[in-house]
PDB file of C-alpha atoms in Angstrom:
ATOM      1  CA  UNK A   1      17.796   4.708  31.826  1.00  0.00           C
ATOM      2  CA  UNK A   2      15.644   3.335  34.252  1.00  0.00           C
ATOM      3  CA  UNK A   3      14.414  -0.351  35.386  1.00  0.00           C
ATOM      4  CA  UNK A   4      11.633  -1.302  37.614  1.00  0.00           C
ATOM      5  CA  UNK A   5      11.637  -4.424  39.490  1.00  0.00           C
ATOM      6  CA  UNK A   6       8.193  -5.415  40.642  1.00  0.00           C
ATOM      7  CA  UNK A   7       6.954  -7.791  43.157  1.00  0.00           C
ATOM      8  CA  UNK A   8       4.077  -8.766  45.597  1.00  0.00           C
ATOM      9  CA  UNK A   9       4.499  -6.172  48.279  1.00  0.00           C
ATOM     10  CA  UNK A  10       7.887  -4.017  46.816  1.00  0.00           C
ATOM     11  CA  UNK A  11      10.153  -5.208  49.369  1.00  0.00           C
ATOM     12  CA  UNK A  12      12.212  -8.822  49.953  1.00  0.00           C
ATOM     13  CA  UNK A  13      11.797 -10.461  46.873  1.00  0.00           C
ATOM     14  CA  UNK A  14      12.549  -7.024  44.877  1.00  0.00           C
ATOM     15  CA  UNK A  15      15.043  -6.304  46.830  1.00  0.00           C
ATOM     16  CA  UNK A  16      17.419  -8.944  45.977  1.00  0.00           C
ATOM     17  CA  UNK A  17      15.826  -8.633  42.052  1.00  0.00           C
ATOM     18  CA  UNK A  18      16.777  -5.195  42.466  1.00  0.00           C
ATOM     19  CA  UNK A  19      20.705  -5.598  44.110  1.00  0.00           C
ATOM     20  CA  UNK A  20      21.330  -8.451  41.575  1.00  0.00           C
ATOM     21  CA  UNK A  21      20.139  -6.420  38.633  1.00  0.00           C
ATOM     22  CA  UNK A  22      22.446  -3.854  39.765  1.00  0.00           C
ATOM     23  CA  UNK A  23      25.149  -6.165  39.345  1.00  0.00           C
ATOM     24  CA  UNK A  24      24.138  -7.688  36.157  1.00  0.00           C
ATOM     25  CA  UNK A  25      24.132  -4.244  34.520  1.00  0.00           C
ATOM     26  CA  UNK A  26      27.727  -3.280  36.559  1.00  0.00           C
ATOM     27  CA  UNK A  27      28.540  -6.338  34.888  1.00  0.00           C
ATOM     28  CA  UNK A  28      27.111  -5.354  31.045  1.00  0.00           C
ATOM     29  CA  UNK A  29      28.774  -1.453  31.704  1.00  0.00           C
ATOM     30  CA  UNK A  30      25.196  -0.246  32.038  1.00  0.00           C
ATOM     31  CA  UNK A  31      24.325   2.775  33.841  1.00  0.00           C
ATOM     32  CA  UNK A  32      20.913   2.984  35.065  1.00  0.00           C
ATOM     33  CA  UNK A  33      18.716   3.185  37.883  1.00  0.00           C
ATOM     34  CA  UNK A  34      16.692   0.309  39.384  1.00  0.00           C
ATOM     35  CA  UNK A  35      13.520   1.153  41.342  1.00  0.00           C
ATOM     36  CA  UNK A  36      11.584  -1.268  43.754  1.00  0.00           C
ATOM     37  CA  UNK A  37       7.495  -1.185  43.336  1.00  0.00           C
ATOM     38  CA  UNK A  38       5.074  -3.475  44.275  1.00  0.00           C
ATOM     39  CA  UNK A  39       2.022  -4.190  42.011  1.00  0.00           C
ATOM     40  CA  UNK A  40      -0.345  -1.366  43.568  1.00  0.00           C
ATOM     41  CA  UNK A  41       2.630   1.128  42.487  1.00  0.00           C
ATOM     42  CA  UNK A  42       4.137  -0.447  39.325  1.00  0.00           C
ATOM     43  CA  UNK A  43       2.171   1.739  36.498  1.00  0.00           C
ATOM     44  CA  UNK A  44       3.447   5.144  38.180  1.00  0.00           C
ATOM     45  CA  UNK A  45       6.967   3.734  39.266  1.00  0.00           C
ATOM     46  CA  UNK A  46       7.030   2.115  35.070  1.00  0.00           C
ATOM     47  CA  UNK A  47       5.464   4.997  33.681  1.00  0.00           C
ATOM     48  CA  UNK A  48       9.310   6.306  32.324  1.00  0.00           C
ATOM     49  CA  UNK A  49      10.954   3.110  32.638  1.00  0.00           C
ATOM     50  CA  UNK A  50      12.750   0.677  29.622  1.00  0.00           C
ATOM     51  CA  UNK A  51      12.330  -2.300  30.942  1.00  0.00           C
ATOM     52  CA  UNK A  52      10.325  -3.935  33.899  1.00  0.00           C
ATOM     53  CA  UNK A  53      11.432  -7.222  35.494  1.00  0.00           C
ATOM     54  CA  UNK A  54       9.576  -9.375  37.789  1.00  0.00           C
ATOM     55  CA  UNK A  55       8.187 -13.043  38.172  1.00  0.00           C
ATOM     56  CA  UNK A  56       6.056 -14.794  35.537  1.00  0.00           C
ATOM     57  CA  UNK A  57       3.598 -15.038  38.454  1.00  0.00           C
ATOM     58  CA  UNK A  58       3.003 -11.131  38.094  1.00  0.00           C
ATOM     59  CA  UNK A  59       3.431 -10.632  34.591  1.00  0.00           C
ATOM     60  CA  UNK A  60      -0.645 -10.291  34.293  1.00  0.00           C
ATOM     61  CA  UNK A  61      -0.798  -7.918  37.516  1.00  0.00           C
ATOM     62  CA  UNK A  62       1.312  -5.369  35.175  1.00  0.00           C
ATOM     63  CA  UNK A  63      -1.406  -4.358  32.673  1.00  0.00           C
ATOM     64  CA  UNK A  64      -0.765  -2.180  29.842  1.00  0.00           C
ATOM     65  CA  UNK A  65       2.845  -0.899  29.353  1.00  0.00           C
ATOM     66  CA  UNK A  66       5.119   0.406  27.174  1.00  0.00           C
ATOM     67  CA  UNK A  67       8.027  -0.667  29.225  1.00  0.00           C
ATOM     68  CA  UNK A  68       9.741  -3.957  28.169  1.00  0.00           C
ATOM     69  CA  UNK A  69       8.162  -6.776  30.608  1.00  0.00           C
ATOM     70  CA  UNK A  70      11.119  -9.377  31.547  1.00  0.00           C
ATOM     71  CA  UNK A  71      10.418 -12.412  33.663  1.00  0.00           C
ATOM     72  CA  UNK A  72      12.991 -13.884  35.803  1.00  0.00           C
ATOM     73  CA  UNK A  73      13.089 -17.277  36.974  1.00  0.00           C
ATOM     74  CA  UNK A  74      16.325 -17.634  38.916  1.00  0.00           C
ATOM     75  CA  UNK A  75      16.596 -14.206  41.634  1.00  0.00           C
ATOM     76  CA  UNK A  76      19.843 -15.478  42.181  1.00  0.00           C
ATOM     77  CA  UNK A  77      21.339 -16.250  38.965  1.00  0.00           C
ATOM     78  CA  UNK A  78      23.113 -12.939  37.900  1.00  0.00           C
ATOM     79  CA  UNK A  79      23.731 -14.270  34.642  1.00  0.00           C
ATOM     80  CA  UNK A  80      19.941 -15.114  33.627  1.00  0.00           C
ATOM     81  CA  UNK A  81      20.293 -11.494  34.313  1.00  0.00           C
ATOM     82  CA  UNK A  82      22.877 -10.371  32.424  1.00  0.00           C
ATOM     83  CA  UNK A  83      21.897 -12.176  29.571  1.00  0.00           C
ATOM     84  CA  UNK A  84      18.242 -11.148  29.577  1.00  0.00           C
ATOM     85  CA  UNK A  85      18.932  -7.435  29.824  1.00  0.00           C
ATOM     86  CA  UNK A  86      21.880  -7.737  27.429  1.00  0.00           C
ATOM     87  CA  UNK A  87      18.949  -8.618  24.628  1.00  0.00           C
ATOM     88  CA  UNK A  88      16.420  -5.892  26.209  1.00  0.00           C
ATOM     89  CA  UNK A  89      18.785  -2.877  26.028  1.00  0.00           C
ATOM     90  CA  UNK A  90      20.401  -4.184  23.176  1.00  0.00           C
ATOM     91  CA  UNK A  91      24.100  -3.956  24.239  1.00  0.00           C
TER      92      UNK A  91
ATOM     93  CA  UNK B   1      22.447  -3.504  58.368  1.00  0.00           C
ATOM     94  CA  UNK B   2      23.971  -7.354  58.560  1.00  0.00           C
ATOM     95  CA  UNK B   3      22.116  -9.794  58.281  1.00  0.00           C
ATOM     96  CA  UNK B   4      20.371 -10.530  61.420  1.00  0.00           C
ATOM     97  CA  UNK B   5      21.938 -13.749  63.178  1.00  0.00           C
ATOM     98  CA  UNK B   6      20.311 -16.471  62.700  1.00  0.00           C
ATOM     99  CA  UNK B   7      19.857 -18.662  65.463  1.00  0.00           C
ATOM    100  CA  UNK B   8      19.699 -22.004  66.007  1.00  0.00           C
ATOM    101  CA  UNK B   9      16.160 -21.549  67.480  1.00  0.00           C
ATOM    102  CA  UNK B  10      15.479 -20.082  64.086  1.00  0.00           C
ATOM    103  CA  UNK B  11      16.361 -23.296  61.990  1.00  0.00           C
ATOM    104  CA  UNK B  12      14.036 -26.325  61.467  1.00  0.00           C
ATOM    105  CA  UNK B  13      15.378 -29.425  60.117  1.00  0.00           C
ATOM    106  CA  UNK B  14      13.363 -32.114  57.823  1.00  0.00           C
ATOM    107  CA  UNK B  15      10.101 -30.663  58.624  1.00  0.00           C
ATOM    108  CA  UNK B  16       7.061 -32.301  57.854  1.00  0.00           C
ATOM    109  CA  UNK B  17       4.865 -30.064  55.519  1.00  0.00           C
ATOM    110  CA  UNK B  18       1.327 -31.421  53.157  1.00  0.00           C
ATOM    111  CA  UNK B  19       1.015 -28.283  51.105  1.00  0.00           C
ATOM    112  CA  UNK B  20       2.486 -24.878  50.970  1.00  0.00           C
ATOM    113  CA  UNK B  21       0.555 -23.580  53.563  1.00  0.00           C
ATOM    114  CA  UNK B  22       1.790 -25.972  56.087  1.00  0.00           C
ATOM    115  CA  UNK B  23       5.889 -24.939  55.066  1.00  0.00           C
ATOM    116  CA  UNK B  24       4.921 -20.903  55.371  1.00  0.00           C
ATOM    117  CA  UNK B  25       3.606 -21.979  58.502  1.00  0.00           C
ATOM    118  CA  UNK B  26       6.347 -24.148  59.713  1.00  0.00           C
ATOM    119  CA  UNK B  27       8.793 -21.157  58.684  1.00  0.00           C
ATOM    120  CA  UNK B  28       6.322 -18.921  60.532  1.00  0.00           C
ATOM    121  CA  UNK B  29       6.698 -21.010  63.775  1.00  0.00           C
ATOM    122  CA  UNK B  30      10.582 -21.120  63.691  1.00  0.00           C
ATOM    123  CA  UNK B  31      10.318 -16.946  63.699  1.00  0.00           C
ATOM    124  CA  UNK B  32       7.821 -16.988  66.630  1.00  0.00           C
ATOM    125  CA  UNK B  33       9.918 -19.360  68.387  1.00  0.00           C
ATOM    126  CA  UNK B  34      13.343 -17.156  67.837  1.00  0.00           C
ATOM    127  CA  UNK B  35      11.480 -14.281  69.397  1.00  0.00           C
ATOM    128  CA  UNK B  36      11.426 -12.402  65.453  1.00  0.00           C
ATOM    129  CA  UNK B  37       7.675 -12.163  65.271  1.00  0.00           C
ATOM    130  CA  UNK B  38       3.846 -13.502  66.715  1.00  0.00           C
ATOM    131  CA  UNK B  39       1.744 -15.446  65.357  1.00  0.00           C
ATOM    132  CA  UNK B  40      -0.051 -13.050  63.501  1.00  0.00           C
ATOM    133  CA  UNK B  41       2.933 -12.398  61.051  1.00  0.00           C
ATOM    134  CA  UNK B  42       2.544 -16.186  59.538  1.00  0.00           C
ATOM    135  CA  UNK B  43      -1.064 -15.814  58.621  1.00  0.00           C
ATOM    136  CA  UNK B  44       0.015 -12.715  56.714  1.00  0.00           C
ATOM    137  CA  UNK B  45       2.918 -14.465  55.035  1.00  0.00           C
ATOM    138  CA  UNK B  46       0.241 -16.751  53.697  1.00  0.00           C
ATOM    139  CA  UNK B  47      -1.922 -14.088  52.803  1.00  0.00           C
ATOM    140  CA  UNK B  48       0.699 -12.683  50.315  1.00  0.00           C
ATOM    141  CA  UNK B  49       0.961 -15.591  48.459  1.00  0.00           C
ATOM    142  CA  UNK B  50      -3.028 -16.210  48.231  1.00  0.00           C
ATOM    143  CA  UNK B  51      -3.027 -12.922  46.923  1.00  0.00           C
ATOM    144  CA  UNK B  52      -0.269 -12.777  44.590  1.00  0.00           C
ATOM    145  CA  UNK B  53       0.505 -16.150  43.373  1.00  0.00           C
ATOM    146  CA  UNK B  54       3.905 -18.291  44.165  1.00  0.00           C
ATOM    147  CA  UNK B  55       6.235 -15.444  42.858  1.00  0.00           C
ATOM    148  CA  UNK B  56       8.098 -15.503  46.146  1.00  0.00           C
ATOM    149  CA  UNK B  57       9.500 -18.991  44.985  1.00  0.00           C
ATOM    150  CA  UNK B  58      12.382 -16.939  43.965  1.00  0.00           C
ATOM    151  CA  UNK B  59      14.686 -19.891  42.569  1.00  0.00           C
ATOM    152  CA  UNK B  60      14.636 -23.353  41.645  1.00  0.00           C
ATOM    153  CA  UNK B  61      13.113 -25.289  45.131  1.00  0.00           C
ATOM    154  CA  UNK B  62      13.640 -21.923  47.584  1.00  0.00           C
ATOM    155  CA  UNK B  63      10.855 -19.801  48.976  1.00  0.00           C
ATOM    156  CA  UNK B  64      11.699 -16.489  50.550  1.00  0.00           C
ATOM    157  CA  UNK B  65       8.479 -16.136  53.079  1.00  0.00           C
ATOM    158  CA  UNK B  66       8.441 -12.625  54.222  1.00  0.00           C
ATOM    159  CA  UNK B  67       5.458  -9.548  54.646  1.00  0.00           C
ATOM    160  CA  UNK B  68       5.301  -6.356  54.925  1.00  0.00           C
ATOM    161  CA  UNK B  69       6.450  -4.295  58.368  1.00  0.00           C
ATOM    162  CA  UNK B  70       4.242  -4.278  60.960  1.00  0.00           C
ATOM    163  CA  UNK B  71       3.346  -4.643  64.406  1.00  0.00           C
ATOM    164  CA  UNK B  72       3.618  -8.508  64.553  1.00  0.00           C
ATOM    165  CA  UNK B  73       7.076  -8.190  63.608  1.00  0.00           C
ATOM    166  CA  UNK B  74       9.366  -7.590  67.255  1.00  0.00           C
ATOM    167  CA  UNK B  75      12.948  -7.769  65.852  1.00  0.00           C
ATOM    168  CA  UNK B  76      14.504  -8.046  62.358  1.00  0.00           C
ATOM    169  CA  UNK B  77      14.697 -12.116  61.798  1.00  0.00           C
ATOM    170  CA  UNK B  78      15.380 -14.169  59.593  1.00  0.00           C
ATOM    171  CA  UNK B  79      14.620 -18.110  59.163  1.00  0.00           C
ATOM    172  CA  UNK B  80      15.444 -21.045  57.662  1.00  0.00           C
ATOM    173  CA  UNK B  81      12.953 -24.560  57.344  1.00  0.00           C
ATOM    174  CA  UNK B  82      14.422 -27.314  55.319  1.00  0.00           C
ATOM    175  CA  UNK B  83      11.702 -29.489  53.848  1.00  0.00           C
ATOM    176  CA  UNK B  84      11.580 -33.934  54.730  1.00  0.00           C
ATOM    177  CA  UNK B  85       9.460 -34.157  51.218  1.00  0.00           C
ATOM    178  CA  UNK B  86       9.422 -31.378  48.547  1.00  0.00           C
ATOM    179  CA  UNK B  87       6.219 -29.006  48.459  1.00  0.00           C
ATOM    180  CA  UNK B  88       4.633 -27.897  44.750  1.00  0.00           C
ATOM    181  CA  UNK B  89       3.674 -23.909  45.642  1.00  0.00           C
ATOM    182  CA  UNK B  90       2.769 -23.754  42.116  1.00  0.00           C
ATOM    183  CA  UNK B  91       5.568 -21.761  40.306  1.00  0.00           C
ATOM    184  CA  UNK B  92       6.024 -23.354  37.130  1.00  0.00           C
ATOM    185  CA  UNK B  93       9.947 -22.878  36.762  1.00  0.00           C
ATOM    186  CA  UNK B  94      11.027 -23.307  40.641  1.00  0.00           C
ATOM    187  CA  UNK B  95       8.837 -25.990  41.863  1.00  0.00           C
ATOM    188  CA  UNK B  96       9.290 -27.994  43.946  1.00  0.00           C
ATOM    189  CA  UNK B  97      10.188 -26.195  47.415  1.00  0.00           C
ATOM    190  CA  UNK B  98      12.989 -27.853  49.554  1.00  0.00           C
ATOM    191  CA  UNK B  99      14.090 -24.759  51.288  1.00  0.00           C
ATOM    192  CA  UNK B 100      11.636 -22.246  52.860  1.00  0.00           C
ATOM    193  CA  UNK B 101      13.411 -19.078  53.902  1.00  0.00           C
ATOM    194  CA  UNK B 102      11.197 -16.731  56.562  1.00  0.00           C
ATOM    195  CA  UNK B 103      12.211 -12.574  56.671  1.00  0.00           C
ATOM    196  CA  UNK B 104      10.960 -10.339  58.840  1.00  0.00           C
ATOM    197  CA  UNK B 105      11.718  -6.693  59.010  1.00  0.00           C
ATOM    198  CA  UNK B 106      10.623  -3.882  60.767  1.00  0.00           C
ATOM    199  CA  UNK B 107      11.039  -1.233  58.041  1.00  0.00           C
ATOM    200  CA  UNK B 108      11.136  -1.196  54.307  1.00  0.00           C
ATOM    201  CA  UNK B 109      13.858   0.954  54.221  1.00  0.00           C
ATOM    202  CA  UNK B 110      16.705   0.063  56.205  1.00  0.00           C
ATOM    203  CA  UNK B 111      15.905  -3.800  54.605  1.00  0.00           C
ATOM    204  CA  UNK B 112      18.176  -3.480  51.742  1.00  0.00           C
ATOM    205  CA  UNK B 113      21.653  -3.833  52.748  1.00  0.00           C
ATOM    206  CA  UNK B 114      20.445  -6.995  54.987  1.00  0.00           C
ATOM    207  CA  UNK B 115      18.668  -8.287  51.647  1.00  0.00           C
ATOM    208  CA  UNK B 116      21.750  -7.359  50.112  1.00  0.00           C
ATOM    209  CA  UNK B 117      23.850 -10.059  52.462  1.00  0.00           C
ATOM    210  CA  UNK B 118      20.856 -12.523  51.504  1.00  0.00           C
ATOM    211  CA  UNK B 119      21.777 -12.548  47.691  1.00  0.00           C
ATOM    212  CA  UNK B 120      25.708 -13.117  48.685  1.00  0.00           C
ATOM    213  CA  UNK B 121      24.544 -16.396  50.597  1.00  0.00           C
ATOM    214  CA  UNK B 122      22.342 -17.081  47.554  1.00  0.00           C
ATOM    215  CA  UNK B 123      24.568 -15.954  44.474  1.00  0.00           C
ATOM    216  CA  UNK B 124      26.392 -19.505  45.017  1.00  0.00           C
ATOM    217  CA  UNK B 125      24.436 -21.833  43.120  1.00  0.00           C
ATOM    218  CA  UNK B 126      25.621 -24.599  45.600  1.00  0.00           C
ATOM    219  CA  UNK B 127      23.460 -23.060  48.485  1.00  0.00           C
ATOM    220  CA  UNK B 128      20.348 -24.134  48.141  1.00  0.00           C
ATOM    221  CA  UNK B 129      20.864 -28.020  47.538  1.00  0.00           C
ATOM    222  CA  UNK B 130      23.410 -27.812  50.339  1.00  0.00           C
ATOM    223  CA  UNK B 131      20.746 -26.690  52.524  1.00  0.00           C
ATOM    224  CA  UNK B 132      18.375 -28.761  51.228  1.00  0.00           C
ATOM    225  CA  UNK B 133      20.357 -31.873  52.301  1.00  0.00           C
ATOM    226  CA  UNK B 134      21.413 -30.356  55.712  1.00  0.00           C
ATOM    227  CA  UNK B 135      20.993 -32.727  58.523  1.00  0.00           C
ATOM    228  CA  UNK B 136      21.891 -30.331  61.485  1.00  0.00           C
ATOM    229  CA  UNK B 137      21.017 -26.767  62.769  1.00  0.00           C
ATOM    230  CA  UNK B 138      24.813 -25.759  62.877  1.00  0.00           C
ATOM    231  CA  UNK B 139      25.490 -26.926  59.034  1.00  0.00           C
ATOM    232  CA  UNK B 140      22.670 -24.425  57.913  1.00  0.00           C
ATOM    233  CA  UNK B 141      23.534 -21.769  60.512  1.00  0.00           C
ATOM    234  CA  UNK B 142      27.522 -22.163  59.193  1.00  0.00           C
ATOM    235  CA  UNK B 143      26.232 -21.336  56.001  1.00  0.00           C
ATOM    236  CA  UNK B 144      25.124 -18.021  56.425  1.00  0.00           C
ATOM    237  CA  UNK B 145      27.756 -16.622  58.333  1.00  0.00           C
ATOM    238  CA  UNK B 146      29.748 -16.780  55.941  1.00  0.00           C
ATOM    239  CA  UNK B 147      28.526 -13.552  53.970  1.00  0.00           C
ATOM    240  CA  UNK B 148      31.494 -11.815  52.328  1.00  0.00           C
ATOM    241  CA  UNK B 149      30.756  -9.278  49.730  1.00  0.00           C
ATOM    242  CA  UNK B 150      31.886 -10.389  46.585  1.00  0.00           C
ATOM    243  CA  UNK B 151      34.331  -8.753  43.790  1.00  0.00           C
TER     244      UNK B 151
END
């Protein structure tokens, strides 16, 4: 399984989207791997992905995907995580 | 890689900000003056956000400020600007901004154990009102050594 996490420029703020999703889905028992993108890269990096997840700011930026699109609000709040993905990959 | 220490030269208390602009700026002036970055790194700070919207307010009143790598940035750095009056950015969960975190790094790929440290500090909802009601350089700085992985 994969995940993207998308923002602005692919680094800072998806990094920390990308080390708490980690532990959201350590958390859920979920193996899969998360990939960092920024919007320039995000239809190649989603192209094979489940489930992208990134702010409601860039939700629009995304375009057409089959990938489930998941906005966070709260970076730091592993369990907004945890209980958004839970419903996305059905676990 | 830690997190970078963060100075006290890197810490702005109760700073005076109109608009969102003027707290990117005010973050962008507390990395110049800890030696992180020039000048040239704020205006592109502010350029990410008129380009991509106010995504980087990444939780309920915090922005993380931050580019990409470049030549404006000397030294890995890191910031923190506490706000006197709350600034809208225009995120419509996370507004308003109390807290304005700066980054700097001078590669994308080293960044992530160092962004890694950043989420411990953050994981604890308690942080960010904490440092929003911080009234000295060493409360804030206290804060963020204390970055133990957690279990």
């Amino acid at each position: 399984m994969k995940i993207v996490v998308m923002c602005g420029i692919g680094l800072g703020t998806s990094a920390i989207l990308k080390v708490n999703a980690e532990r959201a889905l350590d958390r859920l028992g979920i193996e899969a791997s998360v990939q960092a993108t920024d919007v320039a890269g995000v239809r190649a990096a989603a192209a094979d992905a489940q489930v992208i997840l990134t702010s409601s700011e860039l939700v629009d930026a995304i375009g057409k995907t089959n990938a489930d699109v998941i906005v966070i609000n709260n970076y730091f709040d592993v369990d907004e995580l945890v209980a958004k993905l839970e419903v996305a990959l059905g676990s | 890689m830690p997190l970078p220490h963060l100075p006290l030269d890197a810490i702005t208390i109760g700073a005076h900000a109109a608009d969102w602009p003027a707290a990117i700026t005010a973050a962008g002036d507390a990395l110049v003056r800890s030696g992180a970055t020039t000048s040239a790194y704020t205006d592109r700070m502010i350029k990410v956000i008129r380009e991509f919207g106010a995504y980087i307010v990444i939780a309920p009143g915090l922005a993380l400020a931050h580019a990409r790598p470049g030549a404006d940035v000397l030294t890995d750095g890191l910031c923190v600007v506490t706000l006197a009056e709350p600034v809208a950015f225009g995120h419509p969960h996370n507004d308003p901004v109390s807290v304005v975190v700066g980054l700097a790094v001078t590669g994308a790929d080293n960044h992530l154990q160092f962004v890694a440290e950043l989420a411990n500090v953050f994981n604890d909802p308690k942080v960010i009102p904490a440092l929003a009601g911080a009234t000295t350089a060493d409360f804030v700085q206290s804060v963020f050594e204390q970055t133990e992985a957690p279990s």
